[in-house]
PDB file of C-alpha atoms in Angstrom:
ATOM      1  CA  MET E   1     -28.225 -18.250  -3.713  1.00  0.00           C
ATOM      2  CA  GLU E   2     -25.160 -17.810  -1.418  1.00  0.00           C
ATOM      3  CA  ARG E   3     -23.057 -17.818  -4.516  1.00  0.00           C
ATOM      4  CA  VAL E   4     -25.034 -15.036  -6.126  1.00  0.00           C
ATOM      5  CA  ARG E   5     -24.812 -12.971  -2.972  1.00  0.00           C
ATOM      6  CA  SER E   6     -21.101 -13.344  -2.707  1.00  0.00           C
ATOM      7  CA  VAL E   7     -20.518 -12.036  -6.174  1.00  0.00           C
ATOM      8  CA  ASN E   8     -22.806  -9.184  -5.836  1.00  0.00           C
ATOM      9  CA  ASN E   9     -21.020  -8.210  -2.576  1.00  0.00           C
ATOM     10  CA  ASP E  10     -17.750  -8.275  -4.352  1.00  0.00           C
ATOM     11  CA  GLU E  11     -19.214  -6.059  -7.109  1.00  0.00           C
ATOM     12  CA  ASN E  12     -19.764  -3.542  -4.361  1.00  0.00           C
ATOM     13  CA  MET E  13     -16.041  -3.776  -3.092  1.00  0.00           C
ATOM     14  CA  SER E  14     -14.384  -3.830  -6.596  1.00  0.00           C
ATOM     15  CA  ARG E  15     -14.899  -1.707  -9.476  1.00  0.00           C
ATOM     16  CA  VAL E  16     -16.446  -3.430 -12.591  1.00  0.00           C
ATOM     17  CA  SER E  17     -14.604  -2.763 -15.804  1.00  0.00           C
ATOM     18  CA  ARG E  18     -16.729  -0.889 -18.296  1.00  0.00           C
ATOM     19  CA  LYS E  19     -14.464  -1.876 -21.230  1.00  0.00           C
ATOM     20  CA  LYS E  20     -13.278  -5.018 -22.575  1.00  0.00           C
ATOM     21  CA  SER E  21      -9.834  -5.970 -21.199  1.00  0.00           C
ATOM     22  CA  PRO E  22      -6.881  -4.623 -23.115  1.00  0.00           C
ATOM     23  CA  LYS E  23      -4.644  -6.886 -25.208  1.00  0.00           C
ATOM     24  CA  LYS E  24      -2.814  -9.122 -22.684  1.00  0.00           C
ATOM     25  CA  ARG E  25       0.709  -7.900 -23.054  1.00  0.00           C
ATOM     26  CA  MET E  26       3.204  -7.452 -20.367  1.00  0.00           C
ATOM     27  CA  LYS E  27       5.148  -4.084 -20.372  1.00  0.00           C
ATOM     28  CA  THR E  28       8.414  -3.814 -18.691  1.00  0.00           C
ATOM     29  CA  TRP E  29       8.031  -3.615 -14.942  1.00  0.00           C
ATOM     30  CA  LYS E  30      11.665  -2.732 -14.291  1.00  0.00           C
ATOM     31  CA  LYS E  31      11.079   0.896 -13.532  1.00  0.00           C
ATOM     32  CA  VAL E  32       8.135   0.588 -11.117  1.00  0.00           C
ATOM     33  CA  THR E  33      10.016  -2.192  -9.218  1.00  0.00           C
ATOM     34  CA  LEU E  34      13.367  -0.239  -9.026  1.00  0.00           C
ATOM     35  CA  TRP E  35      11.617   2.872  -7.526  1.00  0.00           C
ATOM     36  CA  ILE E  36      10.145   0.756  -4.827  1.00  0.00           C
ATOM     37  CA  ILE E  37      13.482  -1.128  -4.225  1.00  0.00           C
ATOM     38  CA  ALA E  38      15.296   2.245  -4.290  1.00  0.00           C
ATOM     39  CA  ILE E  39      13.025   3.663  -1.662  1.00  0.00           C
ATOM     40  CA  ILE E  40      13.665   0.623   0.492  1.00  0.00           C
ATOM     41  CA  VAL E  41      17.318   0.322  -0.221  1.00  0.00           C
ATOM     42  CA  ILE E  42      18.525   3.837  -0.641  1.00  0.00           C
ATOM     43  CA  LEU E  43      16.370   5.632   1.945  1.00  0.00           C
ATOM     44  CA  PHE E  44      16.656   2.811   4.483  1.00  0.00           C
ATOM     45  CA  GLY E  45      20.031   1.232   3.389  1.00  0.00           C
ATOM     46  CA  VAL E  46      22.591   3.662   1.952  1.00  0.00           C
ATOM     47  CA  GLY E  47      20.633   6.664   3.501  1.00  0.00           C
ATOM     48  CA  ALA E  48      20.833   5.227   6.940  1.00  0.00           C
ATOM     49  CA  PHE E  49      24.599   6.142   7.081  1.00  0.00           C
ATOM     50  CA  ALA E  50      23.798   9.763   6.194  1.00  0.00           C
ATOM     51  CA  ALA E  51      20.671  10.139   8.498  1.00  0.00           C
ATOM     52  CA  TYR E  52      20.449   7.048  10.716  1.00  0.00           C
ATOM     53  CA  ARG E  53      18.143   8.629  13.296  1.00  0.00           C
ATOM     54  CA  ASN E  54      15.578   9.825  10.850  1.00  0.00           C
ATOM     55  CA  VAL E  55      15.617   6.731   8.725  1.00  0.00           C
ATOM     56  CA  SER E  56      15.488   4.381  11.811  1.00  0.00           C
ATOM     57  CA  ASN E  57      12.438   6.214  13.060  1.00  0.00           C
ATOM     58  CA  VAL E  58      10.715   5.929   9.741  1.00  0.00           C
ATOM     59  CA  ALA E  59      11.576   2.155   9.643  1.00  0.00           C
ATOM     60  CA  ASN E  60       9.918   1.681  13.019  1.00  0.00           C
ATOM     61  CA  LYS E  61       6.772   3.620  11.848  1.00  0.00           C
ATOM     62  CA  ILE E  62       6.318   1.687   8.635  1.00  0.00           C
ATOM     63  CA  TYR E  63       6.737  -1.698  10.003  1.00  0.00           C
ATOM     64  CA  GLN E  64       3.703  -3.826  10.263  1.00  0.00           C
ATOM     65  CA  SER E  65       3.520  -7.642  10.497  1.00  0.00           C
ATOM     66  CA  SER E  66       1.459  -9.341   7.872  1.00  0.00           C
ATOM     67  CA  GLY E  67      -0.013 -11.965  10.124  1.00  0.00           C
ATOM     68  CA  ALA E  68       0.086 -14.381   7.111  1.00  0.00           C
ATOM     69  CA  LYS E  69       0.804 -18.021   7.285  1.00  0.00           C
ATOM     70  CA  SER E  70       4.391 -18.725   6.519  1.00  0.00           C
ATOM     71  CA  MET E  71       5.277 -21.219   3.992  1.00  0.00           C
ATOM     72  CA  ARG E  72       8.997 -21.057   5.103  1.00  0.00           C
ATOM     73  CA  ASN E  73      11.458 -19.111   7.193  1.00  0.00           C
ATOM     74  CA  ALA E  74      12.059 -15.942   5.574  1.00  0.00           C
ATOM     75  CA  ASP E  75      14.585 -14.604   7.973  1.00  0.00           C
ATOM     76  CA  ASP E  76      16.750 -17.649   7.497  1.00  0.00           C
ATOM     77  CA  ALA E  77      16.686 -17.069   3.705  1.00  0.00           C
ATOM     78  CA  LEU E  78      17.552 -13.415   4.041  1.00  0.00           C
ATOM     79  CA  ASN E  79      20.377 -13.960   6.824  1.00  0.00           C
ATOM     80  CA  SER E  80      21.866 -16.652   4.378  1.00  0.00           C
ATOM     81  CA  ASN E  81      21.738 -14.404   1.253  1.00  0.00           C
ATOM     82  CA  LYS E  82      19.444 -16.886  -0.362  1.00  0.00           C
ATOM     83  CA  PRO E  83      16.722 -15.833  -2.916  1.00  0.00           C
ATOM     84  CA  ILE E  84      13.738 -14.022  -1.408  1.00  0.00           C
ATOM     85  CA  SER E  85      10.325 -13.014  -2.652  1.00  0.00           C
ATOM     86  CA  LEU E  86       8.279  -9.865  -1.976  1.00  0.00           C
ATOM     87  CA  LEU E  87       4.610  -9.121  -2.752  1.00  0.00           C
ATOM     88  CA  PHE E  88       4.405  -5.440  -3.731  1.00  0.00           C
ATOM     89  CA  MET E  89       0.902  -3.829  -3.566  1.00  0.00           C
ATOM     90  CA  GLY E  90      -0.390  -0.300  -4.640  1.00  0.00           C
ATOM     91  CA  THR E  91      -3.571   0.545  -2.771  1.00  0.00           C
ATOM     92  CA  ASP E  92      -6.038   3.165  -3.757  1.00  0.00           C
ATOM     93  CA  THR E  93      -6.550   4.513  -0.181  1.00  0.00           C
ATOM     94  CA  ASP E  94      -6.174   8.189   1.118  1.00  0.00           C
ATOM     95  CA  PHE E  95      -6.695   9.607  -2.415  1.00  0.00           C
ATOM     96  CA  GLY E  96      -9.547  11.700  -3.974  1.00  0.00           C
ATOM     97  CA  GLY E  97     -11.369  11.923  -0.663  1.00  0.00           C
ATOM     98  CA  ARG E  98     -11.336   8.198  -0.047  1.00  0.00           C
ATOM     99  CA  SER E  99     -10.889   7.044   3.635  1.00  0.00           C
ATOM    100  CA  TYR E 100     -11.854   3.404   3.385  1.00  0.00           C
ATOM    101  CA  LYS E 101      -9.376   0.562   3.402  1.00  0.00           C
ATOM    102  CA  GLY E 102      -9.426   0.321  -0.450  1.00  0.00           C
ATOM    103  CA  ARG E 103      -8.222  -2.320  -2.913  1.00  0.00           C
ATOM    104  CA  THR E 104      -4.802  -3.257  -4.240  1.00  0.00           C
ATOM    105  CA  ASP E 105      -5.045  -1.730  -7.665  1.00  0.00           C
ATOM    106  CA  SER E 106      -1.652  -3.327  -8.508  1.00  0.00           C
ATOM    107  CA  MET E 107      -0.064  -6.564  -7.271  1.00  0.00           C
ATOM    108  CA  MET E 108       3.385  -7.844  -8.306  1.00  0.00           C
ATOM    109  CA  VAL E 109       5.654 -10.799  -6.941  1.00  0.00           C
ATOM    110  CA  VAL E 110       9.337  -9.934  -7.105  1.00  0.00           C
ATOM    111  CA  THR E 111      11.975 -12.357  -6.298  1.00  0.00           C
ATOM    112  CA  LEU E 112      15.608 -11.224  -5.721  1.00  0.00           C
ATOM    113  CA  ASN E 113      18.318 -13.951  -6.338  1.00  0.00           C
ATOM    114  CA  PRO E 114      21.724 -12.726  -5.452  1.00  0.00           C
ATOM    115  CA  LYS E 115      23.431 -15.984  -6.637  1.00  0.00           C
ATOM    116  CA  THR E 116      22.116 -15.427 -10.243  1.00  0.00           C
ATOM    117  CA  GLU E 117      22.101 -11.605  -9.955  1.00  0.00           C
ATOM    118  CA  THR E 118      18.504 -11.768 -11.156  1.00  0.00           C
ATOM    119  CA  THR E 119      15.279  -9.948 -10.317  1.00  0.00           C
ATOM    120  CA  THR E 120      12.191 -11.684 -11.503  1.00  0.00           C
ATOM    121  CA  MET E 121       8.846  -9.840 -11.724  1.00  0.00           C
ATOM    122  CA  VAL E 122       5.427 -11.241 -12.160  1.00  0.00           C
ATOM    123  CA  SER E 123       2.266  -9.157 -12.374  1.00  0.00           C
ATOM    124  CA  ILE E 124      -1.061 -10.473 -11.214  1.00  0.00           C
ATOM    125  CA  PRO E 125      -4.135  -9.230 -12.749  1.00  0.00           C
ATOM    126  CA  ARG E 126      -6.154  -7.111 -10.415  1.00  0.00           C
ATOM    127  CA  ASP E 127      -9.429  -8.783 -11.652  1.00  0.00           C
ATOM    128  CA  MET E 128      -8.161 -12.271 -11.296  1.00  0.00           C
ATOM    129  CA  LYS E 129     -10.980 -14.555 -10.152  1.00  0.00           C
ATOM    130  CA  VAL E 130     -10.165 -16.307  -6.958  1.00  0.00           C
ATOM    131  CA  ASN E 131     -11.600 -18.155  -3.836  1.00  0.00           C
ATOM    132  CA  LEU E 132     -10.459 -16.288  -0.879  1.00  0.00           C
ATOM    133  CA  PRO E 133      -8.812 -18.793   1.712  1.00  0.00           C
ATOM    134  CA  ASP E 134     -10.410 -17.207   4.773  1.00  0.00           C
ATOM    135  CA  PHE E 135     -13.556 -15.599   3.094  1.00  0.00           C
ATOM    136  CA  PRO E 136     -15.422 -18.289   1.236  1.00  0.00           C
ATOM    137  CA  GLN E 137     -18.696 -16.483   1.858  1.00  0.00           C
ATOM    138  CA  TYR E 138     -17.352 -13.854  -0.583  1.00  0.00           C
ATOM    139  CA  SER E 139     -15.939 -16.272  -3.104  1.00  0.00           C
ATOM    140  CA  PRO E 140     -15.423 -16.174  -6.045  1.00  0.00           C
ATOM    141  CA  SER E 141     -13.930 -12.730  -5.728  1.00  0.00           C
ATOM    142  CA  LYS E 142     -11.488 -10.471  -7.468  1.00  0.00           C
ATOM    143  CA  ILE E 143      -7.941 -10.787  -6.014  1.00  0.00           C
ATOM    144  CA  ASN E 144      -7.847  -7.221  -5.400  1.00  0.00           C
ATOM    145  CA  ALA E 145     -10.663  -7.453  -2.950  1.00  0.00           C
ATOM    146  CA  ALA E 146      -8.656  -9.779  -0.734  1.00  0.00           C
ATOM    147  CA  TYR E 147      -6.981  -6.824   0.766  1.00  0.00           C
ATOM    148  CA  THR E 148     -10.464  -5.122   1.411  1.00  0.00           C
ATOM    149  CA  TYR E 149     -11.740  -8.116   3.258  1.00  0.00           C
ATOM    150  CA  GLY E 150      -8.680  -9.205   5.123  1.00  0.00           C
ATOM    151  CA  GLY E 151      -5.894  -6.761   4.731  1.00  0.00           C
ATOM    152  CA  VAL E 152      -2.302  -7.662   3.795  1.00  0.00           C
ATOM    153  CA  LYS E 153      -2.765 -11.151   5.496  1.00  0.00           C
ATOM    154  CA  GLU E 154      -5.597 -12.227   3.108  1.00  0.00           C
ATOM    155  CA  ALA E 155      -3.906 -10.860   0.018  1.00  0.00           C
ATOM    156  CA  ILE E 156      -0.778 -12.828   0.803  1.00  0.00           C
ATOM    157  CA  ASN E 157      -2.684 -15.903   1.715  1.00  0.00           C
ATOM    158  CA  ALA E 158      -4.606 -15.689  -1.639  1.00  0.00           C
ATOM    159  CA  VAL E 159      -1.456 -15.339  -3.753  1.00  0.00           C
ATOM    160  CA  GLU E 160       0.298 -18.123  -2.089  1.00  0.00           C
ATOM    161  CA  SER E 161      -2.864 -20.303  -2.244  1.00  0.00           C
ATOM    162  CA  HIS E 162      -3.543 -19.947  -6.049  1.00  0.00           C
ATOM    163  CA  PHE E 163       0.185 -19.955  -7.168  1.00  0.00           C
ATOM    164  CA  SER E 164       1.716 -22.363  -4.596  1.00  0.00           C
ATOM    165  CA  ILE E 165       4.590 -19.896  -4.015  1.00  0.00           C
ATOM    166  CA  PRO E 166       6.222 -18.505  -0.732  1.00  0.00           C
ATOM    167  CA  ILE E 167       5.710 -14.833  -0.033  1.00  0.00           C
ATOM    168  CA  ASP E 168       8.712 -13.824   2.282  1.00  0.00           C
ATOM    169  CA  TYR E 169       7.886 -10.206   2.799  1.00  0.00           C
ATOM    170  CA  TYR E 170       5.510  -7.559   1.508  1.00  0.00           C
ATOM    171  CA  VAL E 171       5.387  -3.723   0.767  1.00  0.00           C
ATOM    172  CA  THR E 172       2.149  -1.596   0.426  1.00  0.00           C
ATOM    173  CA  LEU E 173       2.051   2.056  -0.700  1.00  0.00           C
ATOM    174  CA  SER E 174      -1.017   4.090  -1.228  1.00  0.00           C
ATOM    175  CA  LEU E 175      -1.770   6.609  -3.944  1.00  0.00           C
ATOM    176  CA  GLY E 176      -2.280   9.195  -1.114  1.00  0.00           C
ATOM    177  CA  GLY E 177       1.299   8.511  -0.172  1.00  0.00           C
ATOM    178  CA  LEU E 178       2.571   9.022  -3.619  1.00  0.00           C
ATOM    179  CA  LYS E 179       0.746  12.444  -3.885  1.00  0.00           C
ATOM    180  CA  LYS E 180       2.292  13.567  -0.561  1.00  0.00           C
ATOM    181  CA  ALA E 181       5.681  12.385  -1.487  1.00  0.00           C
ATOM    182  CA  ILE E 182       5.506  14.275  -4.814  1.00  0.00           C
ATOM    183  CA  ASP E 183       4.482  17.341  -3.195  1.00  0.00           C
ATOM    184  CA  GLN E 184       7.341  17.096  -0.610  1.00  0.00           C
ATOM    185  CA  VAL E 185       9.899  16.741  -3.276  1.00  0.00           C
ATOM    186  CA  GLY E 186       8.588  19.926  -5.155  1.00  0.00           C
ATOM    187  CA  GLY E 187       6.626  17.945  -7.992  1.00  0.00           C
ATOM    188  CA  VAL E 188       7.929  15.770 -10.823  1.00  0.00           C
ATOM    189  CA  ASP E 189       8.507  16.170 -14.698  1.00  0.00           C
ATOM    190  CA  VAL E 190       6.583  13.731 -16.816  1.00  0.00           C
ATOM    191  CA  VAL E 191       5.854  13.385 -20.366  1.00  0.00           C
ATOM    192  CA  SER E 192       2.341  12.314 -21.018  1.00  0.00           C
ATOM    193  CA  PRO E 193       1.902   9.430 -23.637  1.00  0.00           C
ATOM    194  CA  LEU E 194      -1.747  10.609 -24.179  1.00  0.00           C
ATOM    195  CA  THR E 195      -3.754  13.777 -24.567  1.00  0.00           C
ATOM    196  CA  PHE E 196      -6.720  13.862 -22.309  1.00  0.00           C
ATOM    197  CA  ASP E 197      -8.618  15.847 -19.685  1.00  0.00           C
ATOM    198  CA  TYR E 198      -9.394  14.363 -16.333  1.00  0.00           C
ATOM    199  CA  GLN E 199     -10.730  15.704 -13.060  1.00  0.00           C
ATOM    200  CA  GLY E 200     -10.207  19.433 -14.386  1.00  0.00           C
ATOM    201  CA  GLU E 201      -6.651  18.748 -15.367  1.00  0.00           C
ATOM    202  CA  HIS E 202      -5.469  18.636 -19.136  1.00  0.00           C
ATOM    203  CA  TYR E 203      -2.444  16.550 -20.340  1.00  0.00           C
ATOM    204  CA  THR E 204      -0.909  16.941 -23.899  1.00  0.00           C
ATOM    205  CA  LYS E 205       0.696  13.965 -25.499  1.00  0.00           C
ATOM    206  CA  GLY E 206       4.505  14.237 -26.064  1.00  0.00           C
ATOM    207  CA  VAL E 207       4.804  17.475 -23.806  1.00  0.00           C
ATOM    208  CA  GLU E 208       6.821  17.333 -20.601  1.00  0.00           C
ATOM    209  CA  GLU E 209       4.924  18.894 -17.801  1.00  0.00           C
ATOM    210  CA  HIS E 210       5.898  19.837 -14.200  1.00  0.00           C
ATOM    211  CA  MET E 211       3.265  18.128 -12.149  1.00  0.00           C
ATOM    212  CA  ASP E 212       2.355  18.735  -8.325  1.00  0.00           C
ATOM    213  CA  GLY E 213       1.127  15.906  -6.391  1.00  0.00           C
ATOM    214  CA  THR E 214      -2.508  16.343  -7.288  1.00  0.00           C
ATOM    215  CA  LYS E 215      -1.947  16.580 -10.970  1.00  0.00           C
ATOM    216  CA  ALA E 216       0.569  13.690 -11.000  1.00  0.00           C
ATOM    217  CA  MET E 217      -2.047  11.551  -9.164  1.00  0.00           C
ATOM    218  CA  TRP E 218      -5.023  12.223 -11.354  1.00  0.00           C
ATOM    219  CA  PHE E 219      -2.625  11.495 -14.335  1.00  0.00           C
ATOM    220  CA  SER E 220      -1.925   8.174 -12.673  1.00  0.00           C
ATOM    221  CA  ASN E 221      -5.447   7.519 -11.902  1.00  0.00           C
ATOM    222  CA  MET E 222      -7.315   7.786 -15.213  1.00  0.00           C
ATOM    223  CA  ARG E 223      -8.229   4.507 -16.800  1.00  0.00           C
ATOM    224  CA  TYR E 224     -11.388   4.627 -18.981  1.00  0.00           C
ATOM    225  CA  GLN E 225     -10.183   7.024 -21.522  1.00  0.00           C
ATOM    226  CA  ASP E 226      -6.930   5.033 -22.114  1.00  0.00           C
ATOM    227  CA  PRO E 227      -7.124   2.702 -25.076  1.00  0.00           C
ATOM    228  CA  GLN E 228      -5.296   0.019 -23.110  1.00  0.00           C
ATOM    229  CA  GLY E 229      -7.589   0.447 -19.915  1.00  0.00           C
ATOM    230  CA  ASP E 230      -5.840  -0.533 -16.864  1.00  0.00           C
ATOM    231  CA  TYR E 231      -2.733  -1.632 -18.401  1.00  0.00           C
ATOM    232  CA  GLY E 232      -2.317   1.889 -19.827  1.00  0.00           C
ATOM    233  CA  ARG E 233      -2.932   3.303 -16.343  1.00  0.00           C
ATOM    234  CA  GLN E 234      -0.068   1.217 -15.004  1.00  0.00           C
ATOM    235  CA  ALA E 235       2.225   2.583 -17.630  1.00  0.00           C
ATOM    236  CA  ARG E 236       1.421   5.990 -16.543  1.00  0.00           C
ATOM    237  CA  GLN E 237       1.847   5.145 -12.936  1.00  0.00           C
ATOM    238  CA  ARG E 238       5.317   3.896 -13.762  1.00  0.00           C
ATOM    239  CA  LEU E 239       6.281   7.204 -15.366  1.00  0.00           C
ATOM    240  CA  VAL E 240       5.212   9.097 -12.146  1.00  0.00           C
ATOM    241  CA  LEU E 241       7.042   6.611 -10.073  1.00  0.00           C
ATOM    242  CA  THR E 242      10.177   6.845 -12.084  1.00  0.00           C
ATOM    243  CA  ALA E 243      10.170  10.628 -11.920  1.00  0.00           C
ATOM    244  CA  LEU E 244       9.631  10.552  -8.188  1.00  0.00           C
ATOM    245  CA  ILE E 245      12.627   8.380  -7.497  1.00  0.00           C
ATOM    246  CA  ARG E 246      14.821  10.704  -9.450  1.00  0.00           C
ATOM    247  CA  LYS E 247      14.079  13.444  -6.904  1.00  0.00           C
ATOM    248  CA  ALA E 248      13.871  11.014  -3.899  1.00  0.00           C
ATOM    249  CA  ILE E 249      17.458   9.731  -4.133  1.00  0.00           C
ATOM    250  CA  SER E 250      19.102  12.992  -3.588  1.00  0.00           C
ATOM    251  CA  TYR E 251      20.788  13.473  -0.147  1.00  0.00           C
ATOM    252  CA  LYS E 252      18.610  16.551   0.859  1.00  0.00           C
ATOM    253  CA  THR E 253      15.554  14.413   0.435  1.00  0.00           C
ATOM    254  CA  VAL E 254      16.883  11.535   2.388  1.00  0.00           C
ATOM    255  CA  VAL E 255      17.420  13.716   5.415  1.00  0.00           C
ATOM    256  CA  ASN E 256      14.291  15.700   4.873  1.00  0.00           C
ATOM    257  CA  THR E 257      12.064  14.824   7.717  1.00  0.00           C
ATOM    258  CA  GLY E 258       8.840  15.926   5.924  1.00  0.00           C
ATOM    259  CA  PHE E 259       9.549  13.661   3.030  1.00  0.00           C
ATOM    260  CA  LEU E 260      10.367  10.662   5.308  1.00  0.00           C
ATOM    261  CA  ASP E 261       7.154  11.340   7.388  1.00  0.00           C
ATOM    262  CA  SER E 262       4.977  11.428   4.141  1.00  0.00           C
ATOM    263  CA  ILE E 263       6.373   8.064   3.184  1.00  0.00           C
ATOM    264  CA  SER E 264       5.944   6.609   6.616  1.00  0.00           C
ATOM    265  CA  LYS E 265       2.243   7.392   6.867  1.00  0.00           C
ATOM    266  CA  ASN E 266       1.427   5.512   3.642  1.00  0.00           C
ATOM    267  CA  LEU E 267       4.049   2.906   3.328  1.00  0.00           C
ATOM    268  CA  LYS E 268       3.728  -0.346   5.209  1.00  0.00           C
ATOM    269  CA  THR E 269       6.100  -3.453   5.214  1.00  0.00           C
ATOM    270  CA  ASP E 270       7.226  -6.314   7.366  1.00  0.00           C
ATOM    271  CA  LEU E 271      10.852  -5.655   6.585  1.00  0.00           C
ATOM    272  CA  THR E 272      12.781  -4.406   9.692  1.00  0.00           C
ATOM    273  CA  MET E 273      15.628  -1.861   9.670  1.00  0.00           C
ATOM    274  CA  GLY E 274      17.992  -4.608   9.815  1.00  0.00           C
ATOM    275  CA  ASP E 275      16.229  -6.496   6.850  1.00  0.00           C
ATOM    276  CA  MET E 276      16.500  -3.354   4.773  1.00  0.00           C
ATOM    277  CA  THR E 277      20.168  -2.836   5.537  1.00  0.00           C
ATOM    278  CA  LYS E 278      20.657  -6.545   4.361  1.00  0.00           C
ATOM    279  CA  LEU E 279      18.917  -5.806   1.342  1.00  0.00           C
ATOM    280  CA  ALA E 280      21.046  -2.825   0.687  1.00  0.00           C
ATOM    281  CA  LEU E 281      24.244  -4.539   1.258  1.00  0.00           C
ATOM    282  CA  ASN E 282      23.695  -7.998  -0.192  1.00  0.00           C
ATOM    283  CA  TYR E 283      20.981  -7.855  -2.911  1.00  0.00           C
ATOM    284  CA  ARG E 284      21.928  -4.742  -4.805  1.00  0.00           C
ATOM    285  CA  GLY E 285      23.357  -6.786  -7.627  1.00  0.00           C
ATOM    286  CA  THR E 286      20.082  -8.513  -8.255  1.00  0.00           C
ATOM    287  CA  ASN E 287      19.041  -5.984 -10.858  1.00  0.00           C
ATOM    288  CA  LYS E 288      21.746  -6.864 -13.350  1.00  0.00           C
ATOM    289  CA  ASN E 289      19.402  -9.215 -14.814  1.00  0.00           C
ATOM    290  CA  VAL E 290      15.710  -8.573 -14.919  1.00  0.00           C
ATOM    291  CA  LYS E 291      12.971 -11.006 -16.056  1.00  0.00           C
ATOM    292  CA  ASN E 292       9.368  -9.887 -16.450  1.00  0.00           C
ATOM    293  CA  ASP E 293       6.183 -12.113 -16.679  1.00  0.00           C
ATOM    294  CA  TYR E 294       2.585 -11.797 -15.890  1.00  0.00           C
ATOM    295  CA  ALA E 295      -0.408 -14.075 -15.226  1.00  0.00           C
ATOM    296  CA  HIS E 296      -2.432 -14.423 -18.561  1.00  0.00           C
ATOM    297  CA  GLY E 297      -6.105 -14.314 -18.008  1.00  0.00           C
ATOM    298  CA  THR E 298      -9.226 -14.404 -20.084  1.00  0.00           C
ATOM    299  CA  ASN E 299     -12.493 -12.462 -19.972  1.00  0.00           C
ATOM    300  CA  ASP E 300     -15.168 -13.882 -17.685  1.00  0.00           C
ATOM    301  CA  ASN E 301     -18.399 -12.422 -16.851  1.00  0.00           C
ATOM    302  CA  GLU E 302     -20.336 -13.895 -13.886  1.00  0.00           C
ATOM    303  CA  TYR E 303     -23.512 -12.419 -12.611  1.00  0.00           C
ATOM    304  CA  GLY E 304     -22.590  -9.125 -14.152  1.00  0.00           C
ATOM    305  CA  VAL E 305     -19.139  -8.965 -12.606  1.00  0.00           C
ATOM    306  CA  SER E 306     -16.191  -8.858 -14.926  1.00  0.00           C
ATOM    307  CA  PHE E 307     -13.364 -11.076 -13.991  1.00  0.00           C
ATOM    308  CA  GLN E 308     -10.106 -12.238 -15.524  1.00  0.00           C
ATOM    309  CA  ASP E 309      -9.944 -16.116 -15.406  1.00  0.00           C
ATOM    310  CA  VAL E 310      -6.419 -17.482 -14.879  1.00  0.00           C
ATOM    311  CA  SER E 311      -6.582 -21.107 -15.787  1.00  0.00           C
ATOM    312  CA  GLY E 312      -5.071 -23.872 -13.647  1.00  0.00           C
ATOM    313  CA  ALA E 313      -2.473 -24.481 -16.261  1.00  0.00           C
ATOM    314  CA  GLU E 314      -1.553 -20.824 -16.198  1.00  0.00           C
ATOM    315  CA  GLN E 315      -1.341 -20.734 -12.577  1.00  0.00           C
ATOM    316  CA  GLN E 316       0.956 -23.637 -12.583  1.00  0.00           C
ATOM    317  CA  ARG E 317       3.214 -22.053 -15.223  1.00  0.00           C
ATOM    318  CA  ILE E 318       3.538 -18.891 -13.019  1.00  0.00           C
ATOM    319  CA  SER E 319       4.199 -21.292 -10.021  1.00  0.00           C
ATOM    320  CA  LYS E 320       7.092 -22.761 -11.779  1.00  0.00           C
ATOM    321  CA  VAL E 321       8.418 -19.358 -13.010  1.00  0.00           C
ATOM    322  CA  ILE E 322       8.630 -18.025  -9.463  1.00  0.00           C
ATOM    323  CA  ASN E 323       9.761 -21.183  -7.525  1.00  0.00           C
ATOM    324  CA  ASP E 324      12.431 -21.771 -10.194  1.00  0.00           C
ATOM    325  CA  SER E 325      13.795 -18.010  -9.532  1.00  0.00           C
ATOM    326  CA  LEU E 326      13.975 -18.921  -5.792  1.00  0.00           C
ATOM    327  CA  ARG E 327      16.325 -21.832  -6.375  1.00  0.00           C
TER     328      ARG E 327
END
């Protein structure tokens, strides 16, 4: 009976998909990763020389230790310019009236290898069925609920445990943070891949629109009207994020205290100011070669909860991909 209660509890914490999972095919993650790296590297690296005080203050605000178990000494790897891994998580907090901790609607492991000048990006299904290392009473659970139960620490522990990989650093950014950042830069220009109406907003396929933070975030949030479900939503999120970084890299934005503050309230990482500077100086060449992959899952319905079942063989394959990229 405990197993039944655990799954039902997870159902309350994670949204159950109302549609069959879309065809499993990985879209290019380069754009979404580069915007995150650009925020870290440009704002906190290159931008530090233009506005050191502002950037340094933001770096202090966004720093938050993960508290996760360390599989290796990440600082030694970074200081020696060796390959490092980062877990990027997009949360659904501070958006649409939400005030709870939320879930990680997107999870991606990124490795940066300066020796081979390669960035490797691996997407993890948000509905992947996992046993949570520190919350067996809520297992099996969706991996996006790890953050709900145990924050960044549990999310990292779950990824490391199931894929046998080291996570050196993490970055989280909320949807609410994106909305604020978009408003701070004066909106973004985006071409919609679909025609649809959502939350009182209308979007037309193939038409470039200037979107404020609210319209851009509803555009990013719609899922059930998209033929590709969550995969389609992720693609629209990448469009918004790419448009945002075009605005965010300008000098005026870098020194804009309002923009920096909007980022600091919704962005968290265990990278220090010194770590970010090292990334800016020593890892900028890693995007010359970009490799993309994702953990393949199959539909699994247990006690009325929809999961993605990633087999042991597939977990081992992903483990090899990531560990090989760190050599």
